[in-house]
Amino acid sequence: QVQLVESGGGLVQAGGSLRLSCAASGFAFSRYTMGWFRQAPGKEREFVASISWGAGNTYYTDSVKGRFTISRDNAKNTVFLQMNSLKFEDTAVYYCAAAFPGTPVSVGGYNYWGQGTQVTVSS
């Protein structure tokens, strides 16, 4: 039974911070690239950040570089997304996903998905 459960979303003022968590189970977490995607109303789901299985490589979409940080704790089967200096444009449902093999940045490259958590940034 594969599960990816996101938490930590909510409502925050522009300039504020949130930390998203994704608890994984039912697969070999430490061998998978983990990623975060987001989808705003009326828009396509887009890549936000990813971290390789060994945590040696991280990737970010340009719009979040310098503001968001992805990390993982393989002992706890958990991946995090620290979001600082939040902007209205960051408002979306955020999804945790797992990929094998490689370190993809496309939706199609990911095998497992969580249910999503809402992040709303007010101005």
PDB file of C-alpha atoms in Angstrom:
ATOM      1  CA  GLN A   1       0.000   0.000   0.000  1.00  0.00           C
ATOM      2  CA  VAL A   2       1.755   3.112  -1.276  1.00  0.00           C
ATOM      3  CA  GLN A   3       0.963   6.305   0.580  1.00  0.00           C
ATOM      4  CA  LEU A   4       2.210   9.861   0.238  1.00  0.00           C
ATOM      5  CA  VAL A   5       0.540  12.197   2.713  1.00  0.00           C
ATOM      6  CA  GLU A   6       1.202  15.932   2.545  1.00  0.00           C
ATOM      7  CA  SER A   7       0.695  18.301   5.449  1.00  0.00           C
ATOM      8  CA  GLY A   8       1.597  21.829   6.471  1.00  0.00           C
ATOM      9  CA  GLY A   9      -0.402  23.864   4.003  1.00  0.00           C
ATOM     10  CA  GLY A  10      -2.532  26.794   5.003  1.00  0.00           C
ATOM     11  CA  LEU A  11      -3.189  30.493   4.663  1.00  0.00           C
ATOM     12  CA  VAL A  12      -0.294  32.911   4.985  1.00  0.00           C
ATOM     13  CA  GLN A  13       0.369  36.570   4.263  1.00  0.00           C
ATOM     14  CA  ALA A  14       2.732  37.506   1.458  1.00  0.00           C
ATOM     15  CA  GLY A  15       6.281  37.467   2.777  1.00  0.00           C
ATOM     16  CA  GLY A  16       5.527  34.713   5.251  1.00  0.00           C
ATOM     17  CA  SER A  17       6.716  31.120   5.456  1.00  0.00           C
ATOM     18  CA  LEU A  18       5.304  27.606   5.459  1.00  0.00           C
ATOM     19  CA  ARG A  19       6.932  24.203   5.769  1.00  0.00           C
ATOM     20  CA  LEU A  20       5.301  21.346   3.897  1.00  0.00           C
ATOM     21  CA  SER A  21       5.891  17.736   4.867  1.00  0.00           C
ATOM     22  CA  CYS A  22       5.237  14.516   2.968  1.00  0.00           C
ATOM     23  CA  ALA A  23       5.183  11.216   4.841  1.00  0.00           C
ATOM     24  CA  ALA A  24       5.786   8.204   2.597  1.00  0.00           C
ATOM     25  CA  SER A  25       5.178   4.493   3.054  1.00  0.00           C
ATOM     26  CA  GLY A  26       4.772   1.310   1.024  1.00  0.00           C
ATOM     27  CA  PHE A  27       7.811   1.669  -1.245  1.00  0.00           C
ATOM     28  CA  ALA A  28      11.597   1.983  -1.080  1.00  0.00           C
ATOM     29  CA  PHE A  29      11.614   5.663  -0.233  1.00  0.00           C
ATOM     30  CA  SER A  30      15.382   6.026   0.023  1.00  0.00           C
ATOM     31  CA  ARG A  31      15.857   4.801  -3.563  1.00  0.00           C
ATOM     32  CA  TYR A  32      13.410   7.289  -5.122  1.00  0.00           C
ATOM     33  CA  THR A  33      13.778  10.836  -6.257  1.00  0.00           C
ATOM     34  CA  MET A  34      11.207  12.945  -4.440  1.00  0.00           C
ATOM     35  CA  GLY A  35       9.551  15.973  -5.949  1.00  0.00           C
ATOM     36  CA  TRP A  36       7.098  18.734  -5.228  1.00  0.00           C
ATOM     37  CA  PHE A  37       4.640  19.998  -7.833  1.00  0.00           C
ATOM     38  CA  ARG A  38       1.897  22.583  -7.661  1.00  0.00           C
ATOM     39  CA  GLN A  39      -1.293  23.356  -9.511  1.00  0.00           C
ATOM     40  CA  ALA A  40      -3.171  26.643  -9.413  1.00  0.00           C
ATOM     41  CA  PRO A  41      -6.794  26.957 -10.550  1.00  0.00           C
ATOM     42  CA  GLY A  42      -7.046  26.853 -14.339  1.00  0.00           C
ATOM     43  CA  LYS A  43      -3.359  26.054 -14.797  1.00  0.00           C
ATOM     44  CA  GLU A  44      -1.284  22.977 -15.575  1.00  0.00           C
ATOM     45  CA  ARG A  45       0.465  21.105 -12.812  1.00  0.00           C
ATOM     46  CA  GLU A  46       4.031  22.379 -12.683  1.00  0.00           C
ATOM     47  CA  PHE A  47       7.334  21.223 -11.268  1.00  0.00           C
ATOM     48  CA  VAL A  48       8.545  23.054  -8.171  1.00  0.00           C
ATOM     49  CA  ALA A  49      11.515  21.157  -6.727  1.00  0.00           C
ATOM     50  CA  SER A  50      13.119  17.717  -6.529  1.00  0.00           C
ATOM     51  CA  ILE A  51      15.788  15.936  -4.525  1.00  0.00           C
ATOM     52  CA  SER A  52      17.698  12.838  -5.607  1.00  0.00           C
ATOM     53  CA  TRP A  53      17.694   9.565  -3.693  1.00  0.00           C
ATOM     54  CA  GLY A  54      21.089  10.300  -2.172  1.00  0.00           C
ATOM     55  CA  ALA A  55      20.236  13.963  -1.529  1.00  0.00           C
ATOM     56  CA  GLY A  56      23.242  14.935  -3.627  1.00  0.00           C
ATOM     57  CA  ASN A  57      21.240  16.812  -6.253  1.00  0.00           C
ATOM     58  CA  THR A  58      18.414  19.294  -5.906  1.00  0.00           C
ATOM     59  CA  TYR A  59      16.517  21.126  -8.626  1.00  0.00           C
ATOM     60  CA  TYR A  60      14.166  24.102  -8.489  1.00  0.00           C
ATOM     61  CA  THR A  61      11.987  25.903 -10.938  1.00  0.00           C
ATOM     62  CA  ASP A  62      13.294  29.427 -11.542  1.00  0.00           C
ATOM     63  CA  SER A  63      10.410  31.171  -9.810  1.00  0.00           C
ATOM     64  CA  VAL A  64      11.204  29.612  -6.406  1.00  0.00           C
ATOM     65  CA  LYS A  65      15.010  29.600  -6.442  1.00  0.00           C
ATOM     66  CA  GLY A  66      16.396  31.291  -3.374  1.00  0.00           C
ATOM     67  CA  ARG A  67      13.060  31.106  -1.567  1.00  0.00           C
ATOM     68  CA  PHE A  68      12.196  27.389  -1.340  1.00  0.00           C
ATOM     69  CA  THR A  69      14.348  24.548  -0.023  1.00  0.00           C
ATOM     70  CA  ILE A  70      13.669  20.849  -0.510  1.00  0.00           C
ATOM     71  CA  SER A  71      15.121  18.305   1.902  1.00  0.00           C
ATOM     72  CA  ARG A  72      14.579  14.699   2.923  1.00  0.00           C
ATOM     73  CA  ASP A  73      15.001  12.477   5.946  1.00  0.00           C
ATOM     74  CA  ASN A  74      15.350   8.920   4.675  1.00  0.00           C
ATOM     75  CA  ALA A  75      15.284   7.487   8.191  1.00  0.00           C
ATOM     76  CA  LYS A  76      11.798   8.921   8.623  1.00  0.00           C
ATOM     77  CA  ASN A  77      10.621   8.442   5.012  1.00  0.00           C
ATOM     78  CA  THR A  78       9.782  12.121   4.830  1.00  0.00           C
ATOM     79  CA  VAL A  79      10.422  14.914   2.357  1.00  0.00           C
ATOM     80  CA  PHE A  80      10.030  18.606   3.177  1.00  0.00           C
ATOM     81  CA  LEU A  81       9.549  21.856   1.332  1.00  0.00           C
ATOM     82  CA  GLN A  82      10.501  24.973   3.260  1.00  0.00           C
ATOM     83  CA  MET A  83       8.833  27.958   1.609  1.00  0.00           C
ATOM     84  CA  ASN A  84      10.010  31.440   2.541  1.00  0.00           C
ATOM     85  CA  SER A  85       9.174  34.891   1.209  1.00  0.00           C
ATOM     86  CA  LEU A  86       5.903  33.583  -0.131  1.00  0.00           C
ATOM     87  CA  LYS A  87       4.177  35.461  -2.933  1.00  0.00           C
ATOM     88  CA  PHE A  88       0.583  35.556  -4.086  1.00  0.00           C
ATOM     89  CA  GLU A  89       1.734  33.694  -7.197  1.00  0.00           C
ATOM     90  CA  ASP A  90       2.705  30.707  -5.023  1.00  0.00           C
ATOM     91  CA  THR A  91      -0.954  30.017  -4.244  1.00  0.00           C
ATOM     92  CA  ALA A  92      -1.730  26.472  -5.410  1.00  0.00           C
ATOM     93  CA  VAL A  93      -2.354  22.919  -4.339  1.00  0.00           C
ATOM     94  CA  TYR A  94       1.044  21.383  -3.633  1.00  0.00           C
ATOM     95  CA  TYR A  95       1.649  17.707  -4.389  1.00  0.00           C
ATOM     96  CA  CYS A  96       4.363  15.362  -3.204  1.00  0.00           C
ATOM     97  CA  ALA A  97       5.550  12.752  -5.713  1.00  0.00           C
ATOM     98  CA  ALA A  98       8.082   9.905  -6.008  1.00  0.00           C
ATOM     99  CA  ALA A  99      10.055   8.892  -9.092  1.00  0.00           C
ATOM    100  CA  PHE A 100      12.229   5.979 -10.174  1.00  0.00           C
ATOM    101  CA  PRO A 101      14.555   5.881 -12.010  1.00  0.00           C
ATOM    102  CA  GLY A 102      16.395   9.132 -12.498  1.00  0.00           C
ATOM    103  CA  THR A 103      15.626  12.660 -11.400  1.00  0.00           C
ATOM    104  CA  PRO A 104      12.789  13.860 -13.630  1.00  0.00           C
ATOM    105  CA  VAL A 105      11.163  17.282 -13.615  1.00  0.00           C
ATOM    106  CA  SER A 106       8.039  16.262 -15.529  1.00  0.00           C
ATOM    107  CA  VAL A 107       4.748  14.971 -14.196  1.00  0.00           C
ATOM    108  CA  GLY A 108       5.082  11.871 -16.377  1.00  0.00           C
ATOM    109  CA  GLY A 109       8.322  10.843 -14.723  1.00  0.00           C
ATOM    110  CA  TYR A 110       6.775  10.286 -11.306  1.00  0.00           C
ATOM    111  CA  ASN A 111       5.286   7.013 -10.151  1.00  0.00           C
ATOM    112  CA  TYR A 112       3.414   7.917  -6.982  1.00  0.00           C
ATOM    113  CA  TRP A 113       1.473  10.987  -5.894  1.00  0.00           C
ATOM    114  CA  GLY A 114       0.004  12.380  -2.725  1.00  0.00           C
ATOM    115  CA  GLN A 115      -3.418  13.934  -2.335  1.00  0.00           C
ATOM    116  CA  GLY A 116      -2.183  17.517  -2.218  1.00  0.00           C
ATOM    117  CA  THR A 117      -2.254  20.290   0.352  1.00  0.00           C
ATOM    118  CA  GLN A 118      -3.579  23.801  -0.236  1.00  0.00           C
ATOM    119  CA  VAL A 119      -1.272  26.789   0.095  1.00  0.00           C
ATOM    120  CA  THR A 120      -2.955  30.178  -0.081  1.00  0.00           C
ATOM    121  CA  VAL A 121      -0.933  33.391   0.023  1.00  0.00           C
ATOM    122  CA  SER A 122      -2.815  36.614   0.624  1.00  0.00           C
ATOM    123  CA  SER A 123      -1.583  40.059  -0.350  1.00  0.00           C
TER     124      SER A 123
END
